mmCIF file of C-alpha atoms and ligand atoms in Angstrom:
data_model
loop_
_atom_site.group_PDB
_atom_site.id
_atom_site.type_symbol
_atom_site.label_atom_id
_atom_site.label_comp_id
_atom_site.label_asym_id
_atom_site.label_seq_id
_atom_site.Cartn_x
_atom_site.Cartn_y
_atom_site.Cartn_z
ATOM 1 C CA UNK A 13 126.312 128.163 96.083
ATOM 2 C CA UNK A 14 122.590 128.281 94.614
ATOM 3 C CA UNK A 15 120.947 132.250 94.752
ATOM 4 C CA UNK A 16 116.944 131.789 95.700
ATOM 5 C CA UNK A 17 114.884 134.374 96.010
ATOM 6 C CA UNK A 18 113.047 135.237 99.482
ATOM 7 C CA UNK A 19 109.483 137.306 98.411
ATOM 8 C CA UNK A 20 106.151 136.129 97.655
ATOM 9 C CA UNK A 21 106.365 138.993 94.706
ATOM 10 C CA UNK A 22 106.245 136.938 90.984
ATOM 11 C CA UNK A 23 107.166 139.917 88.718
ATOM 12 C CA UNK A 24 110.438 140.405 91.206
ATOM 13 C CA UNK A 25 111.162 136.590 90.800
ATOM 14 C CA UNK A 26 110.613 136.933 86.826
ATOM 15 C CA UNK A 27 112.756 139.687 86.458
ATOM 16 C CA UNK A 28 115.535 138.583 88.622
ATOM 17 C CA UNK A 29 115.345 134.845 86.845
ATOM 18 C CA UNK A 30 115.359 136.813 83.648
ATOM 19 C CA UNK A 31 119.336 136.849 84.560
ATOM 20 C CA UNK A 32 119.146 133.172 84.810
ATOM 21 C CA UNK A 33 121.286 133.403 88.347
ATOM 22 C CA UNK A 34 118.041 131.831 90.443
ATOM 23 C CA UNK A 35 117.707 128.484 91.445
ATOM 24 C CA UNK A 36 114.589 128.742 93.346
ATOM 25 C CA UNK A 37 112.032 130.499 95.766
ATOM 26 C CA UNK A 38 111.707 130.459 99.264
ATOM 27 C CA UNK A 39 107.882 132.554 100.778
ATOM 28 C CA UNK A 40 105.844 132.463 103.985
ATOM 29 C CA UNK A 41 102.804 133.546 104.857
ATOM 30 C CA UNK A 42 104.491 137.149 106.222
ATOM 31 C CA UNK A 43 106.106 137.646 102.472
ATOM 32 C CA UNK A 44 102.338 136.842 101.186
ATOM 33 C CA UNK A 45 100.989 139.271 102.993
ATOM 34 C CA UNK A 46 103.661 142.055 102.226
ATOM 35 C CA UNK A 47 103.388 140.818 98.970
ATOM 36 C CA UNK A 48 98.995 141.496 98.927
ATOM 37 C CA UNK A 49 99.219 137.953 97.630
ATOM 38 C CA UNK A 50 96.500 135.944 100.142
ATOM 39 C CA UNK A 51 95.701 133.400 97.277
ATOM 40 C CA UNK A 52 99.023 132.044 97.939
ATOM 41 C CA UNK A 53 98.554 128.821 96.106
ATOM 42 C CA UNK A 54 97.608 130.750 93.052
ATOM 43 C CA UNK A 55 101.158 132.813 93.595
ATOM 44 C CA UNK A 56 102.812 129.086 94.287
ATOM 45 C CA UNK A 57 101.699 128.157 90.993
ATOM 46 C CA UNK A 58 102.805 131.503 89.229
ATOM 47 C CA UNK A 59 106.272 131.192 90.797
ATOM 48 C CA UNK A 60 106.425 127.559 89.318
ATOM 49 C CA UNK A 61 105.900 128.557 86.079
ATOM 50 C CA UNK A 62 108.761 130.772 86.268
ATOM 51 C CA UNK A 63 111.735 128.853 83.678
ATOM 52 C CA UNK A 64 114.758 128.239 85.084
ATOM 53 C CA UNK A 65 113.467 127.544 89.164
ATOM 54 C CA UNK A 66 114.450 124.419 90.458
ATOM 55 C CA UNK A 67 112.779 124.381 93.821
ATOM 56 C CA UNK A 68 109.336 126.781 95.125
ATOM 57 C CA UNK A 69 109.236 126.296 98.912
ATOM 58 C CA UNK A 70 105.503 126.528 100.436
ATOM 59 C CA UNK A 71 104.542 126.818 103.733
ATOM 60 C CA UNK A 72 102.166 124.620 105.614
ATOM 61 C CA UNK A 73 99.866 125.995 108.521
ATOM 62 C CA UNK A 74 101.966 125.782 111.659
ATOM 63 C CA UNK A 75 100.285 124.788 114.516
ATOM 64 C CA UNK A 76 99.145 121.569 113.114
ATOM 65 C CA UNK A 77 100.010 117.823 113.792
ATOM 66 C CA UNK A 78 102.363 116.012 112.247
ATOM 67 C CA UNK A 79 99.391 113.493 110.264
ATOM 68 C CA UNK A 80 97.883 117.260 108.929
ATOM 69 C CA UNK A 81 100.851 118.648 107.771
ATOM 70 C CA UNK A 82 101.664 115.653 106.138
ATOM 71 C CA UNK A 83 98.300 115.854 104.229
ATOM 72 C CA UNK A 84 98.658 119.743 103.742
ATOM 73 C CA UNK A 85 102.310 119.203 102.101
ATOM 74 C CA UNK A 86 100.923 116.446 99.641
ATOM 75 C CA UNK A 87 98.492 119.037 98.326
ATOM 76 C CA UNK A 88 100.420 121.664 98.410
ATOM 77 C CA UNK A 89 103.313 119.681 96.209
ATOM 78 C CA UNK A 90 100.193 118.609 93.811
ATOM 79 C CA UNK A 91 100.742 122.293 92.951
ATOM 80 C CA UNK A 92 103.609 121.498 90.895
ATOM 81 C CA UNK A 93 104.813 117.692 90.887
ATOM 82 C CA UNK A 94 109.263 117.766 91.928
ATOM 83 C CA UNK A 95 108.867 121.680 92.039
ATOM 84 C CA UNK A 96 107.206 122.095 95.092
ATOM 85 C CA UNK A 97 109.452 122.348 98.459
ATOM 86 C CA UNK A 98 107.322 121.994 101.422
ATOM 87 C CA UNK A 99 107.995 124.580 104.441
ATOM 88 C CA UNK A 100 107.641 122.864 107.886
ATOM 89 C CA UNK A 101 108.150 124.433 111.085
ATOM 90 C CA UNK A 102 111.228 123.404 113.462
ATOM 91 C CA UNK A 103 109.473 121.416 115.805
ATOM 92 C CA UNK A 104 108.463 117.762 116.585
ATOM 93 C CA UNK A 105 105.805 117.721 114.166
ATOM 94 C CA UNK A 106 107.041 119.594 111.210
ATOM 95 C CA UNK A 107 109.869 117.180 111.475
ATOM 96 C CA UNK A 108 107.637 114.326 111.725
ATOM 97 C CA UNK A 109 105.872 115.114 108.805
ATOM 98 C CA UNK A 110 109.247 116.032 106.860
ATOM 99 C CA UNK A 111 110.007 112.135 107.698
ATOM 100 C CA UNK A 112 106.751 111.039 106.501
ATOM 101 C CA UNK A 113 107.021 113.147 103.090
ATOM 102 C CA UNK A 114 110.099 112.001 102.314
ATOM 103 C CA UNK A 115 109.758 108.242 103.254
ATOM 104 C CA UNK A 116 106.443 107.788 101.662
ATOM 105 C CA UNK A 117 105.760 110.376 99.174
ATOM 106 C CA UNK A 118 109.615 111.144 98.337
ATOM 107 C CA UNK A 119 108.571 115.304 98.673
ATOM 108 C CA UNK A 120 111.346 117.361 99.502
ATOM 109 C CA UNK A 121 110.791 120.026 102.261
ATOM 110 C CA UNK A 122 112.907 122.748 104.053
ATOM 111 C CA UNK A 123 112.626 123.205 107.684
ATOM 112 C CA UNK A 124 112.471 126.538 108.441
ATOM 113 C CA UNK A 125 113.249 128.788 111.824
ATOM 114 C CA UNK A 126 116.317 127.186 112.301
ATOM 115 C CA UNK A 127 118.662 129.299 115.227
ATOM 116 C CA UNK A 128 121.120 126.578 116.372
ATOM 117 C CA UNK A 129 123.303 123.616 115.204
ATOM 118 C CA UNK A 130 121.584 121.487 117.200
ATOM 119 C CA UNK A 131 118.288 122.066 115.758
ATOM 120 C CA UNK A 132 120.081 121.732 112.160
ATOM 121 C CA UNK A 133 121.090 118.160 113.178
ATOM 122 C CA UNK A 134 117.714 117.467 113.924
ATOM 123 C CA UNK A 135 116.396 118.165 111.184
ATOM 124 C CA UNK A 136 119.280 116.832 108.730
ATOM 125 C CA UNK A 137 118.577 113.474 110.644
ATOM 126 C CA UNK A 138 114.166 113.616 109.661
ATOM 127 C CA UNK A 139 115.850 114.001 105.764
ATOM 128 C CA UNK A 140 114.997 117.468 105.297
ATOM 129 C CA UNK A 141 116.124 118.771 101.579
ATOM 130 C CA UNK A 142 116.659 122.505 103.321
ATOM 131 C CA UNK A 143 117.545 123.704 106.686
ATOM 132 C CA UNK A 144 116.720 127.458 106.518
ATOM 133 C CA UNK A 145 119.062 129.155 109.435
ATOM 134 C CA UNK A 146 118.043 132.509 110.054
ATOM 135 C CA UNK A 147 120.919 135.044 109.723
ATOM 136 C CA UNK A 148 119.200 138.314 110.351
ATOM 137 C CA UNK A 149 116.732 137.458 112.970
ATOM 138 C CA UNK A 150 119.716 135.708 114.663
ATOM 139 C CA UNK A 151 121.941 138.831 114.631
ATOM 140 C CA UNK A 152 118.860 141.322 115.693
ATOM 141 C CA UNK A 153 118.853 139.221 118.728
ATOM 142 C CA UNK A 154 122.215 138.661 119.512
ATOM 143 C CA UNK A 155 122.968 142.169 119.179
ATOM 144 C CA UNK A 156 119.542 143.077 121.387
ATOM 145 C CA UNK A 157 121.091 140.817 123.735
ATOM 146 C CA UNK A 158 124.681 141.530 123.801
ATOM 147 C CA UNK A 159 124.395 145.055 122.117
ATOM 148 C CA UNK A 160 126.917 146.341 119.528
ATOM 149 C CA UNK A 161 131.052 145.580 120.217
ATOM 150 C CA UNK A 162 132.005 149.238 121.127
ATOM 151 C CA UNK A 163 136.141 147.864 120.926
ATOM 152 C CA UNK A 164 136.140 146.201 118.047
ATOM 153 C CA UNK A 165 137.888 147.819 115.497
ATOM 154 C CA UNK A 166 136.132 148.918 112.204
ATOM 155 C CA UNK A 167 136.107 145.724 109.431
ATOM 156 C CA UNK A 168 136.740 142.967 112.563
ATOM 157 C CA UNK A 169 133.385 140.942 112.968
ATOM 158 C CA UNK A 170 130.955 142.085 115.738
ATOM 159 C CA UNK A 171 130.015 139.306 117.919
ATOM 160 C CA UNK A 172 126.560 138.389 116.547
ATOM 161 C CA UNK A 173 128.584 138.006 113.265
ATOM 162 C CA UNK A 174 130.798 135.500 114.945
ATOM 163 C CA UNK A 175 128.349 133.541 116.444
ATOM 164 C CA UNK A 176 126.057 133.956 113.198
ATOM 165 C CA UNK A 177 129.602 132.360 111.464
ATOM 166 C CA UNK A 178 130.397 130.227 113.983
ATOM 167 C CA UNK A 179 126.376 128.329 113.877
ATOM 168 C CA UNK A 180 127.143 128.479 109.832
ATOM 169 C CA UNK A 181 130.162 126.456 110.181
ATOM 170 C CA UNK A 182 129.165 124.284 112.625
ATOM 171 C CA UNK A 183 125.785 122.820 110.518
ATOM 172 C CA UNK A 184 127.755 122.872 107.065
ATOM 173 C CA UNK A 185 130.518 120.518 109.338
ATOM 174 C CA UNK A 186 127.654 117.940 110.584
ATOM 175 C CA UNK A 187 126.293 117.567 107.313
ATOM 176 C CA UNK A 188 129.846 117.289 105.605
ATOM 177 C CA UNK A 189 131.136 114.734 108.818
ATOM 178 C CA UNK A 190 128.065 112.679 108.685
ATOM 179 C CA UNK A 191 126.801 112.613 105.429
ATOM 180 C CA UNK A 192 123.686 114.021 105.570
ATOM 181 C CA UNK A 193 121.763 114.663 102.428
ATOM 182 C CA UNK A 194 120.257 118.091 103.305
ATOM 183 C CA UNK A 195 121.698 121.686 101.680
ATOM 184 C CA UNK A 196 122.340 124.532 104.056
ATOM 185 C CA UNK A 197 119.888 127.237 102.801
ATOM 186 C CA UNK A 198 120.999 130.929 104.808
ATOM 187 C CA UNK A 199 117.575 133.048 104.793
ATOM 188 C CA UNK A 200 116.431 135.949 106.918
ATOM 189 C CA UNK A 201 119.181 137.662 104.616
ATOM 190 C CA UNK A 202 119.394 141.667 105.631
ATOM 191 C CA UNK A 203 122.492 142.584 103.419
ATOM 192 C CA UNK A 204 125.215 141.821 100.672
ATOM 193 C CA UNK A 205 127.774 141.551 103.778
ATOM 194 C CA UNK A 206 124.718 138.180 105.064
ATOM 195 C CA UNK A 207 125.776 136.448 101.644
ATOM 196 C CA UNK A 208 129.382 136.615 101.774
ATOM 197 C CA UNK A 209 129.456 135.269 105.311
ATOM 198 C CA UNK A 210 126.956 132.541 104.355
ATOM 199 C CA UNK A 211 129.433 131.898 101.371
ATOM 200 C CA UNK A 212 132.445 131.891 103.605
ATOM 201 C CA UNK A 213 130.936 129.570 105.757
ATOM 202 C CA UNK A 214 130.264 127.132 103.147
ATOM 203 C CA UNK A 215 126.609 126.863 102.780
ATOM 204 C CA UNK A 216 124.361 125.144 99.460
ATOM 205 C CA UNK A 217 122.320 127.683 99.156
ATOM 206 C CA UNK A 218 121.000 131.650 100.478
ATOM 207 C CA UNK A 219 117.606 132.811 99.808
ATOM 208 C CA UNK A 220 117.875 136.584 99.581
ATOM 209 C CA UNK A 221 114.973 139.479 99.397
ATOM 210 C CA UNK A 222 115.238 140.977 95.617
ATOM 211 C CA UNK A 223 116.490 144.367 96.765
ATOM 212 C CA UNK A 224 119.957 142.545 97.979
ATOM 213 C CA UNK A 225 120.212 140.317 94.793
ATOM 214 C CA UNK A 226 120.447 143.717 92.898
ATOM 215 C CA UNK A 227 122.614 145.008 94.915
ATOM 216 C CA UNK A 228 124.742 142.159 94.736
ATOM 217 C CA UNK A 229 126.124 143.037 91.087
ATOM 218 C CA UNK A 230 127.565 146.260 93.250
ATOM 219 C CA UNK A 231 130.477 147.000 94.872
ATOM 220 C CA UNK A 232 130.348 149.425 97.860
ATOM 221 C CA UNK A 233 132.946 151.952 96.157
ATOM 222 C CA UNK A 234 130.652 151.983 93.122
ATOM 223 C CA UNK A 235 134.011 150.957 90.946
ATOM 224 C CA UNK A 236 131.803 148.735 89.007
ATOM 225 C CA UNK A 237 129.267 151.159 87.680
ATOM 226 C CA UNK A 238 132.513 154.499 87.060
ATOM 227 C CA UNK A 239 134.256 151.585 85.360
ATOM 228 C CA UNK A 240 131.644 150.588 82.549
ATOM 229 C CA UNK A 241 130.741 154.484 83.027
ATOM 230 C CA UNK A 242 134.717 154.682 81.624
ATOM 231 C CA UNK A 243 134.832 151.931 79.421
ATOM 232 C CA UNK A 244 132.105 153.083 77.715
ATOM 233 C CA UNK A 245 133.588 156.627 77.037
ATOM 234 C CA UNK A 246 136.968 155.633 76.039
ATOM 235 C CA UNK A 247 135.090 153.312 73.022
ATOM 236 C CA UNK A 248 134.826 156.446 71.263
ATOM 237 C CA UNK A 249 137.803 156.306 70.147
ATOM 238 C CA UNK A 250 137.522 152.851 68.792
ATOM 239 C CA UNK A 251 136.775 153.337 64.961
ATOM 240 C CA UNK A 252 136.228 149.315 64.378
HETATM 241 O O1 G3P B 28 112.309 132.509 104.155
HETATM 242 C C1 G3P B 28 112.001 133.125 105.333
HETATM 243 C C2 G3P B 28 113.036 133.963 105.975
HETATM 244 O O2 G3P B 28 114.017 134.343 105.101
HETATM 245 C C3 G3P B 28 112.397 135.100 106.730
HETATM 246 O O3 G3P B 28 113.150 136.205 106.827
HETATM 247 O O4 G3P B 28 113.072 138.637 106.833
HETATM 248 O O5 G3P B 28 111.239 137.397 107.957
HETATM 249 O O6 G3P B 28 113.525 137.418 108.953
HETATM 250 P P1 G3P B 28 112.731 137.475 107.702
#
């Protein structure tokens, strides 16, 4: 399973590839502006220079027709030439256009604001390279909608975690049973606990906000950290 980075912020993305565990970037125009960064193809191209990235994804303008986002994806995957993943919407014309990039310019995109299996067939079928499912938007609604499980027991999954799995398994299935060509990217990533249920699920790929890669070298008893704490004490005795 391939670790990309979800932030618009290029010293986070150098330090974090320093490790050499990052496979790519995922932004939008909300991580741009968190990040201060409204020349956003000047940050595309900073990311892209980044060694060790396989795949940038860049977001085109949303409410446009299939023909202009067609056109705004070729220039924005002049940027950098087999680097440059181009972010469509999930609708009929970002699909369209994913189609069209594919089929005549061979681009690779990622459809993005994807909430249901359905939708994730959808796009598999108009070639998409990604299909970004939203894990944390999906559970913030689910449990707005359903509220918290009161009964179930600490450690069980609540039922916006089932469903959350449930949609997971279901899209990494299609694309297994019918061959499709497209990785399973999980993004909207709110916690370490997000990536292990992606991973149990069986996707390609999950884009995760720097502050939970770090976090990710953890464990939540902190056994990690008193254990090289340890190690490193008991070396005093070592006299070679
Ligand atoms: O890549 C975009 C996606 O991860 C957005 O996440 O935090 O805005 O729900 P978020």
């Amino acid at each position: 399973m391939k670790i990309f980075l979800d932030t618009c912020n290029v010293e986070s993305v150098r330090n974090a590839a320093d490790t050499g565990l990052i496979s790519g970037v995922t932004t939008n125009p909300t991580l741009a502006q968190k990040a201060g960064r409204a020349d956003y193809r000047k940050m595309l191209a900073q990311m892209c220079d980044i060694i060790g990235l396989e795949s940038v994804s860049a977001q085109v303008k949303e409410d446009q027709t299939a023909e202009n986002m067609f056109l705004e994806g070729i220039e924005l995957e002049s940027i950098c030439r087999g680097k440059i993943a181009v972010k469509l919407p999930m609708n009929p014309h970002g699909l369209t256009a994913a189609k069209l990039l594919r089929r005549k310019k061979g681009i690779n995109t990622n459809i993005t604001l994807v909430f249901r299996p359905s939708q994730a067939l959808l796009a598999m079928n108009a070639g998409a390279d990604f299909v970004s499912y939203f894990m944390g938007r999906q559970e913030a609604k689910l449990k707005e909608k359903w509220g918290e499980d009161q009964k179930a027991p600490s450690g069980t999954k609540s039922y916006a975690e089932s469903q959350i799995q449930r949609d997971l398994e279901r899209m990494v299935n299609y694309k297994e049973r019918y061959r499709f060509g497209s990785q399973i990217l999980a993004a909207s990533i709110r916690n370490v606990e997000h990536v292990e249920l992606a991973a149990d699920c069986g996707v390609d790929a999950v884009s995760v906000p720097p502050t939970v890669f770090w976090e990710m070298f953890s464990d939540n008893l902190g056994l990690t950290e008193d254990g090289i704490k340890r190690f490193l004490k008991d070396r005093e005795f070592l006299t070679g």
